Every structure is written in C-alpha cells, then in structure tokens.
Amino acid sequence: MPKMKVAIFVEPGRIVLDEKPIPDVGPLDALLRITTTTICGTDIHILKGEYPVARGLTIGHEPVGIIEKLGSAVKGYREGQRVIAGAISPSGYSEACLCGCHSQDGAGTKHGWKPLGGWRFGNTIDGAQAEYLLVPDAMTNLAPVPDGLTDEQVLMCPDILSTGFSGAESARIRIGDTVAVFAQGPIGLCATAGARLMGATSIFAVESLPERMEVARRMGADHVIDFTKVDPVDEIMNLTDGRGVDVAIEALGRQETFEGALRVLRPAGTLSSLGVYSGDLKIPLGAFWAGIGDLKIVTTLCPGGKERMRRLMGAVVSGRVDTRPLVTHRFKLDQIEEAYDLFAHQRDGVLKVAITP
C-alpha cells in the first residue's frame, strides 16, 4: 500500500514525522495532495498535552492543496483543482449545521449537537500536516482557490483568518465602535483586521513584541499599547476618557488577557473570547459589575465550510485584507519537528510557518 509522510502526535511533548498509508477515498470524500499547510497555536496545546487527542493521530487543520482523487458521488469539482478546506469541516446535514452552528456539528449523534464537533482535522480524524489529506463531506467543505492567488495568500483562511474575523463578527461590531484586541499573535492580528473591516474607528491593540506591534498597525490598529511599559487597562481607560470600549477581543487564552479585556469594557459592552484556555477562568466581581452591568461574554470556534472559505478568499482577492506578512518562516515537511520547536518556543519573531512538501 502506498505510504505518505505525516506529522503524528506520539505523546505529550512529542510530535514527530512518520509514515502512514495514503487513505482510500469513499463516495463523498476527496483526497487532497497538500501543497502548503501550517502549524496552529492549538497544535501546540496538543503537543503540550493541554488538549487531548488520540496517540498516533496526524496533526494539523489548515490545508491548501490540489484534488488528487474524488469520491464517486462528489459533484461540481474536478481532479487537479486547487482548493482549500476549513479547519472546521462540517457534515452540512446535522441539526447544528442546519441551525448555522457548523463548529458544533453533531452528525451521528441522537440530537445532532456535539461540542467542537465540526473540528475534525487533527482532532478526531487525521489532519493536514501530511503529504495527503482525506476530506470528508467534500461538497460541503472544498472551496476552489481563485486564479492568481498564491498558497500563502490563502493559507490563513482555513483557521486564523476565519477565527480572527469571527471574534469581530460575534461581537457584532458596528460602524464607529471602539475596540480593544488583547494579544497580537496571528489570531489577534486577524481580529484587528476584522474589526477594521466591520467599521471600528478606534482600535487598541495590546502587545509587547516590536515585530507584532508593527504588523498590528498594518492590520488596522490605531493605538498599539506595549503592556511591558504601561498598564493596558489604565492606558485604554485614559485614552477613552474613562468610558471604556464597546468591544474587547481576547485572543490569547490566558487569565490576565481575559481579565484585562473585561476591565476595559464600558457598561453593556461585549467581550469576545477567541482564546483556547487550559485552566479555569475567574471573573473578578468588580469588573463584572456584580453581574448586573449588562455585559455580554461570547465565545467562538471559527466557522468553516466552503461558503465561509469563499467569503474569506473574496476578502483577500479584493485587497481588503493581506495576511502574507503573517508568514515569517518556511519549512519542508521533512523539517516539521524543527518547525514545531521554533513555533512552540516563539523564537526568531515567528508568527506563522508555511510547511510545503
């Protein structure tokens, strides 16, 4: 049986390059030959054992590739076509999907809902850090890449761009809103871009790394606050004359950034949480206004499916967002362990890495 190279989770602290058979294709599936993929912060949670997955699972959920083989029932696509698939790959037919909640897809369950059920690649099925990827429910998930776009121009669409934008969308940012984005990693940078696209006219980005602070300005931040030099809560409250912001987006998944986001909200403001947390959160009573400040806290797992991917690539085609500055390092699949080491330890100014065959 033909084999392919894959990055597999062995145990906490170890993701290694190995081999697996190239998957067979079922009637509704598509087999992609991966041309570019990347490593996500969630993959680092898996590496550290903070998010549990099965040992031996192929990791990764951000595929750009070419259709190698189509299932017998798949219509509307052709072999050799360039496509992406979202990190969230819903079935399209569960109760959750039909309610528009693709990320919580419960296909196969009695009631049709499953927490995080739409996240399959690198979570419940083999993922994209491999030479080939089997995409289930291909007609729901494959989005053709527009002519003229490079792999790196669409590489952030499957997850990072979708997640960052969803933080702005879930908060229902309006034209003229004031927004704070805590942490300017890849997701926070895309949240900053999303807030600008949705009409925010004053965006505060909280970060300390100079290279990320510079990219934040390019993504649309009006004020970039270095939390190592000033207290970001005090600074944002001063800059808003004590009013606070309409929306605060938490994009790191830590107690201190969550609490900071809560403390800068005006009454009846919205905290939009995108972080993946590895421990319990505490809500300070004062910042929560004893529970009667009309605050809203919303959480979001990035939307997926082919229509979401089409819309995101449309934003790229239009020139309204450019995520190419996020790709700071490039590796071959054979160097995946080296890429993980760099990314996990956040060395050399890394934002995102591009992994190619």
Short mmCIF file of N, CA and C in Angstrom, two decimals, residues 170-331:
data_model
loop_
_atom_site.label_atom_id
_atom_site.label_comp_id
_atom_site.label_asym_id
_atom_site.label_seq_id
_atom_site.Cartn_x
_atom_site.Cartn_y
_atom_site.Cartn_z
N SER A 170 -18.79 37.93 16.01
CA SER A 170 -19.58 37.51 17.17
C SER A 170 -19.88 38.67 18.10
N ALA A 171 -18.97 39.64 18.15
CA ALA A 171 -19.18 40.82 18.98
C ALA A 171 -20.13 41.82 18.35
N ARG A 172 -20.48 41.61 17.08
CA ARG A 172 -21.39 42.50 16.36
C ARG A 172 -20.89 43.95 16.37
N ILE A 173 -19.63 44.09 16.01
CA ILE A 173 -19.04 45.43 15.92
C ILE A 173 -19.84 46.28 14.93
N ARG A 174 -20.04 47.53 15.29
CA ARG A 174 -20.78 48.46 14.44
C ARG A 174 -19.86 49.60 13.99
N ILE A 175 -20.27 50.28 12.92
CA ILE A 175 -19.52 51.43 12.43
C ILE A 175 -19.38 52.45 13.56
N GLY A 176 -18.15 52.87 13.79
CA GLY A 176 -17.89 53.86 14.83
C GLY A 176 -17.54 53.28 16.18
N ASP A 177 -17.53 51.96 16.31
CA ASP A 177 -17.21 51.33 17.60
C ASP A 177 -15.74 51.51 17.97
N THR A 178 -15.51 51.49 19.26
CA THR A 178 -14.17 51.46 19.82
C THR A 178 -13.88 50.04 20.28
N VAL A 179 -12.73 49.49 19.87
CA VAL A 179 -12.43 48.08 20.08
C VAL A 179 -11.03 47.92 20.64
N ALA A 180 -10.87 47.03 21.62
CA ALA A 180 -9.56 46.64 22.13
C ALA A 180 -9.32 45.18 21.79
N VAL A 181 -8.12 44.86 21.31
CA VAL A 181 -7.76 43.48 20.99
C VAL A 181 -6.55 43.12 21.84
N PHE A 182 -6.75 42.20 22.77
CA PHE A 182 -5.68 41.79 23.67
C PHE A 182 -4.91 40.63 23.06
N ALA A 183 -3.65 40.89 22.73
CA ALA A 183 -2.67 39.96 22.13
C ALA A 183 -2.74 40.06 20.62
N GLN A 184 -1.54 40.24 20.03
CA GLN A 184 -1.43 40.38 18.58
C GLN A 184 -0.60 39.25 17.99
N GLY A 185 -0.92 38.03 18.41
CA GLY A 185 -0.46 36.87 17.67
C GLY A 185 -1.26 36.77 16.39
N PRO A 186 -1.11 35.69 15.63
CA PRO A 186 -1.82 35.58 14.35
C PRO A 186 -3.34 35.78 14.46
N ILE A 187 -3.96 35.19 15.48
CA ILE A 187 -5.41 35.35 15.63
C ILE A 187 -5.76 36.78 16.00
N GLY A 188 -5.03 37.35 16.94
CA GLY A 188 -5.29 38.73 17.33
C GLY A 188 -5.10 39.72 16.19
N LEU A 189 -4.08 39.47 15.37
CA LEU A 189 -3.86 40.35 14.21
C LEU A 189 -5.04 40.26 13.24
N CYS A 190 -5.55 39.05 13.03
CA CYS A 190 -6.71 38.91 12.14
C CYS A 190 -7.97 39.49 12.77
N ALA A 191 -8.07 39.43 14.10
CA ALA A 191 -9.19 40.09 14.78
C ALA A 191 -9.11 41.60 14.60
N THR A 192 -7.91 42.14 14.66
CA THR A 192 -7.72 43.57 14.42
C THR A 192 -8.17 43.94 13.01
N ALA A 193 -7.75 43.14 12.03
CA ALA A 193 -8.17 43.40 10.65
C ALA A 193 -9.68 43.27 10.51
N GLY A 194 -10.27 42.27 11.17
CA GLY A 194 -11.71 42.08 11.10
C GLY A 194 -12.47 43.23 11.72
N ALA A 195 -11.97 43.76 12.84
CA ALA A 195 -12.63 44.89 13.49
C ALA A 195 -12.64 46.11 12.58
N ARG A 196 -11.53 46.32 11.88
CA ARG A 196 -11.46 47.44 10.94
C ARG A 196 -12.46 47.25 9.80
N LEU A 197 -12.50 46.03 9.25
CA LEU A 197 -13.42 45.77 8.13
C LEU A 197 -14.88 45.97 8.54
N MET A 198 -15.20 45.68 9.81
CA MET A 198 -16.59 45.79 10.26
C MET A 198 -16.97 47.21 10.66
N GLY A 199 -16.00 48.12 10.64
CA GLY A 199 -16.37 49.52 10.84
C GLY A 199 -15.86 50.16 12.11
N ALA A 200 -15.07 49.45 12.92
CA ALA A 200 -14.50 50.08 14.11
C ALA A 200 -13.62 51.26 13.70
N THR A 201 -13.73 52.36 14.42
CA THR A 201 -12.98 53.56 14.05
C THR A 201 -11.89 53.91 15.05
N SER A 202 -11.81 53.14 16.14
CA SER A 202 -10.70 53.31 17.08
C SER A 202 -10.36 51.93 17.63
N ILE A 203 -9.20 51.42 17.24
CA ILE A 203 -8.80 50.06 17.61
C ILE A 203 -7.53 50.13 18.43
N PHE A 204 -7.58 49.55 19.64
CA PHE A 204 -6.43 49.47 20.53
C PHE A 204 -5.89 48.04 20.49
N ALA A 205 -4.64 47.89 20.14
CA ALA A 205 -4.00 46.58 20.10
C ALA A 205 -3.01 46.48 21.24
N VAL A 206 -3.11 45.41 22.03
CA VAL A 206 -2.23 45.22 23.18
C VAL A 206 -1.20 44.15 22.84
N GLU A 207 0.08 44.51 22.91
CA GLU A 207 1.16 43.60 22.51
C GLU A 207 2.47 44.17 23.05
N SER A 208 3.53 43.35 23.06
CA SER A 208 4.83 43.84 23.52
C SER A 208 5.95 43.58 22.52
N LEU A 209 5.79 42.61 21.62
CA LEU A 209 6.85 42.29 20.68
C LEU A 209 6.86 43.29 19.54
N PRO A 210 7.99 43.94 19.27
CA PRO A 210 8.05 45.02 18.27
C PRO A 210 7.57 44.59 16.90
N GLU A 211 7.94 43.38 16.44
CA GLU A 211 7.53 42.96 15.10
C GLU A 211 6.01 42.76 15.02
N ARG A 212 5.41 42.29 16.10
CA ARG A 212 3.95 42.12 16.11
C ARG A 212 3.25 43.47 16.22
N MET A 213 3.83 44.37 16.97
CA MET A 213 3.26 45.71 17.08
C MET A 213 3.23 46.40 15.72
N GLU A 214 4.27 46.21 14.93
CA GLU A 214 4.32 46.82 13.60
C GLU A 214 3.27 46.21 12.68
N VAL A 215 3.12 44.89 12.70
CA VAL A 215 2.10 44.24 11.87
C VAL A 215 0.71 44.67 12.31
N ALA A 216 0.51 44.85 13.62
CA ALA A 216 -0.79 45.30 14.12
C ALA A 216 -1.18 46.63 13.49
N ARG A 217 -0.22 47.54 13.37
CA ARG A 217 -0.52 48.83 12.71
C ARG A 217 -0.93 48.61 11.26
N ARG A 218 -0.25 47.69 10.59
CA ARG A 218 -0.58 47.41 9.19
C ARG A 218 -1.96 46.78 9.06
N MET A 219 -2.37 46.05 10.08
CA MET A 219 -3.68 45.38 10.05
C MET A 219 -4.82 46.31 10.45
N GLY A 220 -4.48 47.52 10.94
CA GLY A 220 -5.54 48.48 11.20
C GLY A 220 -5.60 49.04 12.60
N ALA A 221 -4.65 48.69 13.48
CA ALA A 221 -4.68 49.24 14.83
C ALA A 221 -4.36 50.73 14.81
N ASP A 222 -5.15 51.51 15.55
CA ASP A 222 -4.92 52.95 15.66
C ASP A 222 -3.97 53.27 16.81
N HIS A 223 -4.02 52.46 17.86
CA HIS A 223 -3.14 52.63 19.02
C HIS A 223 -2.58 51.26 19.36
N VAL A 224 -1.26 51.17 19.49
CA VAL A 224 -0.62 49.91 19.87
C VAL A 224 0.01 50.12 21.24
N ILE A 225 -0.42 49.33 22.21
CA ILE A 225 -0.04 49.52 23.61
C ILE A 225 0.90 48.41 24.05
N ASP A 226 2.07 48.79 24.48
CA ASP A 226 3.07 47.84 24.98
C ASP A 226 2.80 47.58 26.46
N PHE A 227 2.31 46.37 26.76
CA PHE A 227 1.91 46.08 28.14
C PHE A 227 3.10 45.92 29.09
N THR A 228 4.33 45.90 28.55
CA THR A 228 5.50 45.86 29.43
C THR A 228 5.90 47.25 29.89
N LYS A 229 5.33 48.27 29.28
CA LYS A 229 5.69 49.65 29.62
C LYS A 229 4.58 50.39 30.37
N VAL A 230 3.34 50.04 30.07
CA VAL A 230 2.20 50.68 30.75
C VAL A 230 1.16 49.61 31.06
N ASP A 231 0.31 49.89 32.03
CA ASP A 231 -0.82 49.00 32.30
C ASP A 231 -1.85 49.21 31.19
N PRO A 232 -2.13 48.17 30.37
CA PRO A 232 -3.02 48.38 29.22
C PRO A 232 -4.43 48.79 29.62
N VAL A 233 -4.91 48.30 30.77
CA VAL A 233 -6.25 48.70 31.20
C VAL A 233 -6.27 50.19 31.51
N ASP A 234 -5.31 50.65 32.30
CA ASP A 234 -5.26 52.08 32.61
C ASP A 234 -5.10 52.92 31.35
N GLU A 235 -4.24 52.46 30.43
CA GLU A 235 -3.99 53.23 29.21
C GLU A 235 -5.24 53.33 28.35
N ILE A 236 -5.95 52.22 28.18
CA ILE A 236 -7.16 52.25 27.36
C ILE A 236 -8.24 53.10 28.02
N MET A 237 -8.38 53.00 29.33
CA MET A 237 -9.37 53.82 30.01
C MET A 237 -9.02 55.30 29.90
N ASN A 238 -7.72 55.63 29.99
CA ASN A 238 -7.31 57.03 29.81
C ASN A 238 -7.61 57.53 28.40
N LEU A 239 -7.29 56.69 27.41
CA LEU A 239 -7.48 57.10 26.02
C LEU A 239 -8.95 57.20 25.63
N THR A 240 -9.82 56.56 26.39
CA THR A 240 -11.26 56.66 26.12
C THR A 240 -11.96 57.57 27.12
N ASP A 241 -11.18 58.41 27.83
CA ASP A 241 -11.73 59.35 28.82
C ASP A 241 -12.55 58.65 29.88
N GLY A 242 -12.15 57.44 30.24
CA GLY A 242 -12.83 56.71 31.30
C GLY A 242 -14.06 55.95 30.85
N ARG A 243 -14.42 56.07 29.57
CA ARG A 243 -15.63 55.41 29.06
C ARG A 243 -15.47 53.91 28.92
N GLY A 244 -14.32 53.49 28.43
CA GLY A 244 -14.13 52.09 28.08
C GLY A 244 -14.50 51.83 26.64
N VAL A 245 -14.28 50.62 26.19
CA VAL A 245 -14.52 50.27 24.78
C VAL A 245 -15.85 49.56 24.61
N ASP A 246 -16.36 49.63 23.40
CA ASP A 246 -17.61 48.94 23.08
C ASP A 246 -17.40 47.43 23.03
N VAL A 247 -16.25 47.03 22.50
CA VAL A 247 -15.93 45.61 22.32
C VAL A 247 -14.49 45.37 22.72
N ALA A 248 -14.25 44.29 23.46
CA ALA A 248 -12.90 43.83 23.74
C ALA A 248 -12.77 42.39 23.26
N ILE A 249 -11.72 42.12 22.50
CA ILE A 249 -11.49 40.78 21.95
C ILE A 249 -10.28 40.17 22.65
N GLU A 250 -10.46 39.00 23.24
CA GLU A 250 -9.39 38.28 23.92
C GLU A 250 -8.87 37.21 22.97
N ALA A 251 -7.60 37.29 22.60
CA ALA A 251 -7.08 36.44 21.53
C ALA A 251 -5.88 35.61 21.94
N LEU A 252 -5.76 35.31 23.23
CA LEU A 252 -4.60 34.54 23.69
C LEU A 252 -4.98 33.32 24.51
N GLY A 253 -6.01 33.44 25.34
CA GLY A 253 -6.42 32.29 26.15
C GLY A 253 -5.76 32.24 27.51
N ARG A 254 -5.56 33.39 28.14
CA ARG A 254 -4.97 33.44 29.47
C ARG A 254 -5.82 34.29 30.41
N GLN A 255 -5.71 34.00 31.69
CA GLN A 255 -6.48 34.73 32.69
C GLN A 255 -6.23 36.22 32.61
N GLU A 256 -4.96 36.63 32.48
CA GLU A 256 -4.65 38.06 32.54
C GLU A 256 -5.21 38.82 31.34
N THR A 257 -5.21 38.20 30.16
CA THR A 257 -5.75 38.91 28.99
C THR A 257 -7.28 38.90 29.02
N PHE A 258 -7.87 37.81 29.50
CA PHE A 258 -9.33 37.76 29.64
C PHE A 258 -9.79 38.83 30.64
N GLU A 259 -9.10 38.90 31.76
CA GLU A 259 -9.48 39.86 32.79
C GLU A 259 -9.26 41.29 32.30
N GLY A 260 -8.16 41.53 31.59
CA GLY A 260 -7.92 42.85 31.04
C GLY A 260 -9.02 43.26 30.07
N ALA A 261 -9.42 42.32 29.21
CA ALA A 261 -10.50 42.61 28.26
C ALA A 261 -11.79 42.95 28.97
N LEU A 262 -12.06 42.26 30.07
CA LEU A 262 -13.29 42.53 30.83
C LEU A 262 -13.23 43.91 31.49
N ARG A 263 -12.07 44.28 31.99
CA ARG A 263 -11.95 45.53 32.75
C ARG A 263 -12.03 46.78 31.87
N VAL A 264 -11.77 46.66 30.58
CA VAL A 264 -11.82 47.86 29.73
C VAL A 264 -13.18 48.06 29.06
N LEU A 265 -14.14 47.18 29.32
CA LEU A 265 -15.46 47.33 28.70
C LEU A 265 -16.27 48.44 29.34
N ARG A 266 -16.96 49.19 28.52
CA ARG A 266 -17.98 50.11 29.04
C ARG A 266 -19.16 49.28 29.51
N PRO A 267 -20.07 49.85 30.32
CA PRO A 267 -21.29 49.13 30.65
C PRO A 267 -22.03 48.71 29.37
N ALA A 268 -22.56 47.50 29.39
CA ALA A 268 -23.28 46.92 28.24
C ALA A 268 -22.36 46.62 27.06
N GLY A 269 -21.05 46.57 27.33
CA GLY A 269 -20.11 46.20 26.28
C GLY A 269 -20.04 44.69 26.09
N THR A 270 -19.26 44.27 25.08
CA THR A 270 -19.16 42.85 24.73
C THR A 270 -17.71 42.40 24.78
N LEU A 271 -17.48 41.31 25.49
CA LEU A 271 -16.19 40.63 25.48
C LEU A 271 -16.30 39.44 24.54
N SER A 272 -15.50 39.45 23.50
CA SER A 272 -15.50 38.36 22.52
C SER A 272 -14.23 37.54 22.74
N SER A 273 -14.42 36.30 23.18
CA SER A 273 -13.29 35.46 23.57
C SER A 273 -12.96 34.46 22.47
N LEU A 274 -11.70 34.50 22.02
CA LEU A 274 -11.22 33.57 21.00
C LEU A 274 -10.16 32.61 21.55
N GLY A 275 -9.72 32.82 22.78
CA GLY A 275 -8.64 32.02 23.33
C GLY A 275 -9.03 30.58 23.58
N VAL A 276 -8.05 29.69 23.49
CA VAL A 276 -8.22 28.30 23.92
C VAL A 276 -7.59 28.21 25.30
N TYR A 277 -8.41 28.02 26.32
CA TYR A 277 -7.94 28.08 27.70
C TYR A 277 -7.55 26.70 28.20
N SER A 278 -6.49 26.64 29.00
CA SER A 278 -6.02 25.37 29.53
C SER A 278 -6.23 25.26 31.03
N GLY A 279 -7.01 26.16 31.58
CA GLY A 279 -7.34 26.12 33.01
C GLY A 279 -8.61 26.91 33.26
N ASP A 280 -9.12 26.83 34.49
CA ASP A 280 -10.35 27.55 34.84
C ASP A 280 -10.12 29.05 34.80
N LEU A 281 -11.15 29.77 34.38
CA LEU A 281 -11.13 31.23 34.39
C LEU A 281 -11.84 31.76 35.62
N LYS A 282 -11.35 32.89 36.15
CA LYS A 282 -12.01 33.57 37.24
C LYS A 282 -12.50 34.92 36.75
N ILE A 283 -13.73 35.25 37.10
CA ILE A 283 -14.31 36.53 36.70
C ILE A 283 -14.31 37.45 37.92
N PRO A 284 -13.52 38.52 37.91
CA PRO A 284 -13.48 39.43 39.06
C PRO A 284 -14.82 40.16 39.22
N LEU A 285 -15.29 40.18 40.44
CA LEU A 285 -16.63 40.70 40.71
C LEU A 285 -16.77 42.16 40.29
N GLY A 286 -15.75 42.97 40.61
CA GLY A 286 -15.86 44.39 40.28
C GLY A 286 -15.94 44.63 38.79
N ALA A 287 -15.08 43.95 38.02
CA ALA A 287 -15.10 44.14 36.57
C ALA A 287 -16.38 43.60 35.95
N PHE A 288 -17.03 42.66 36.64
CA PHE A 288 -18.27 42.06 36.15
C PHE A 288 -19.49 42.86 36.61
N TRP A 289 -19.23 43.92 37.35
CA TRP A 289 -20.29 44.79 37.87
C TRP A 289 -21.36 43.97 38.60
N ALA A 290 -20.85 43.02 39.42
CA ALA A 290 -21.73 42.18 40.26
C ALA A 290 -22.75 41.41 39.44
N GLY A 291 -22.50 41.29 38.14
CA GLY A 291 -23.41 40.53 37.29
C GLY A 291 -24.56 41.33 36.72
N ILE A 292 -24.61 42.65 36.97
CA ILE A 292 -25.75 43.45 36.51
C ILE A 292 -25.29 44.66 35.69
N GLY A 293 -24.14 44.51 35.01
CA GLY A 293 -23.64 45.61 34.17
C GLY A 293 -24.05 45.48 32.72
N ASP A 294 -24.97 44.56 32.42
CA ASP A 294 -25.44 44.34 31.04
C ASP A 294 -24.30 43.95 30.10
N LEU A 295 -23.26 43.34 30.66
CA LEU A 295 -22.15 42.89 29.83
C LEU A 295 -22.51 41.60 29.10
N LYS A 296 -21.85 41.41 27.97
CA LYS A 296 -22.02 40.17 27.20
C LYS A 296 -20.65 39.52 27.03
N ILE A 297 -20.57 38.22 27.28
CA ILE A 297 -19.36 37.44 27.02
C ILE A 297 -19.72 36.37 26.01
N VAL A 298 -19.07 36.42 24.85
CA VAL A 298 -19.36 35.44 23.79
C VAL A 298 -18.07 34.70 23.44
N THR A 299 -18.20 33.43 23.16
CA THR A 299 -17.06 32.62 22.73
C THR A 299 -17.33 32.11 21.31
N THR A 300 -16.26 31.86 20.58
CA THR A 300 -16.42 31.45 19.19
C THR A 300 -15.36 30.44 18.80
N LEU A 301 -15.79 29.33 18.19
CA LEU A 301 -14.89 28.44 17.47
C LEU A 301 -15.06 28.79 15.99
N CYS A 302 -13.97 28.96 15.29
CA CYS A 302 -14.03 29.55 13.95
C CYS A 302 -15.03 28.84 13.04
N PRO A 303 -15.79 29.60 12.27
CA PRO A 303 -16.70 28.98 11.30
C PRO A 303 -15.92 28.29 10.18
N GLY A 304 -16.55 27.28 9.58
CA GLY A 304 -15.91 26.57 8.47
C GLY A 304 -16.90 26.32 7.34
N GLY A 305 -16.56 25.37 6.48
CA GLY A 305 -17.39 25.08 5.32
C GLY A 305 -16.99 25.92 4.12
N LYS A 306 -17.41 25.47 2.94
CA LYS A 306 -16.92 26.09 1.70
C LYS A 306 -17.39 27.52 1.51
N GLU A 307 -18.59 27.87 1.99
CA GLU A 307 -19.06 29.24 1.79
C GLU A 307 -18.27 30.22 2.64
N ARG A 308 -17.93 29.80 3.85
CA ARG A 308 -17.08 30.65 4.69
C ARG A 308 -15.73 30.86 4.02
N MET A 309 -15.17 29.78 3.47
CA MET A 309 -13.87 29.90 2.81
C MET A 309 -13.96 30.80 1.58
N ARG A 310 -15.06 30.69 0.82
CA ARG A 310 -15.24 31.54 -0.36
C ARG A 310 -15.25 33.01 0.03
N ARG A 311 -15.97 33.33 1.10
CA ARG A 311 -16.07 34.71 1.54
C ARG A 311 -14.70 35.26 1.99
N LEU A 312 -13.97 34.45 2.72
CA LEU A 312 -12.66 34.89 3.19
C LEU A 312 -11.70 35.12 2.02
N MET A 313 -11.71 34.19 1.06
CA MET A 313 -10.85 34.38 -0.11
C MET A 313 -11.30 35.58 -0.92
N GLY A 314 -12.59 35.90 -0.89
CA GLY A 314 -13.08 37.11 -1.54
C GLY A 314 -12.49 38.36 -0.92
N ALA A 315 -12.33 38.35 0.42
CA ALA A 315 -11.70 39.49 1.09
C ALA A 315 -10.24 39.62 0.69
N VAL A 316 -9.59 38.48 0.46
CA VAL A 316 -8.19 38.50 0.03
C VAL A 316 -8.10 39.02 -1.41
N VAL A 317 -8.95 38.50 -2.30
CA VAL A 317 -8.94 38.92 -3.70
C VAL A 317 -9.15 40.42 -3.82
N SER A 318 -10.05 40.95 -2.99
CA SER A 318 -10.39 42.37 -3.07
C SER A 318 -9.27 43.28 -2.59
N GLY A 319 -8.31 42.71 -1.89
CA GLY A 319 -7.23 43.52 -1.32
C GLY A 319 -7.58 44.15 0.00
N ARG A 320 -8.75 43.83 0.56
CA ARG A 320 -9.15 44.42 1.83
C ARG A 320 -8.42 43.80 3.02
N VAL A 321 -7.83 42.66 2.81
CA VAL A 321 -7.00 42.06 3.85
C VAL A 321 -5.83 41.34 3.18
N ASP A 322 -4.68 41.45 3.78
CA ASP A 322 -3.49 40.78 3.26
C ASP A 322 -2.78 40.12 4.44
N THR A 323 -2.84 38.79 4.48
CA THR A 323 -2.25 38.06 5.60
C THR A 323 -0.84 37.54 5.29
N ARG A 324 -0.30 37.88 4.14
CA ARG A 324 1.04 37.39 3.81
C ARG A 324 2.10 37.82 4.83
N PRO A 325 1.98 39.01 5.46
CA PRO A 325 3.00 39.36 6.46
C PRO A 325 3.03 38.41 7.66
N LEU A 326 1.97 37.60 7.83
CA LEU A 326 1.95 36.67 8.96
C LEU A 326 2.88 35.48 8.75
N VAL A 327 3.20 35.16 7.51
CA VAL A 327 4.10 34.03 7.23
C VAL A 327 5.54 34.53 7.35
N THR A 328 6.17 34.15 8.44
CA THR A 328 7.52 34.65 8.73
C THR A 328 8.60 33.60 8.49
N HIS A 329 8.23 32.32 8.46
CA HIS A 329 9.21 31.25 8.31
C HIS A 329 8.64 30.16 7.40
N ARG A 330 9.55 29.48 6.71
CA ARG A 330 9.14 28.44 5.77
C ARG A 330 9.98 27.18 5.98
N PHE A 331 9.30 26.03 5.97
CA PHE A 331 9.96 24.75 6.19
C PHE A 331 9.41 23.72 5.21
#
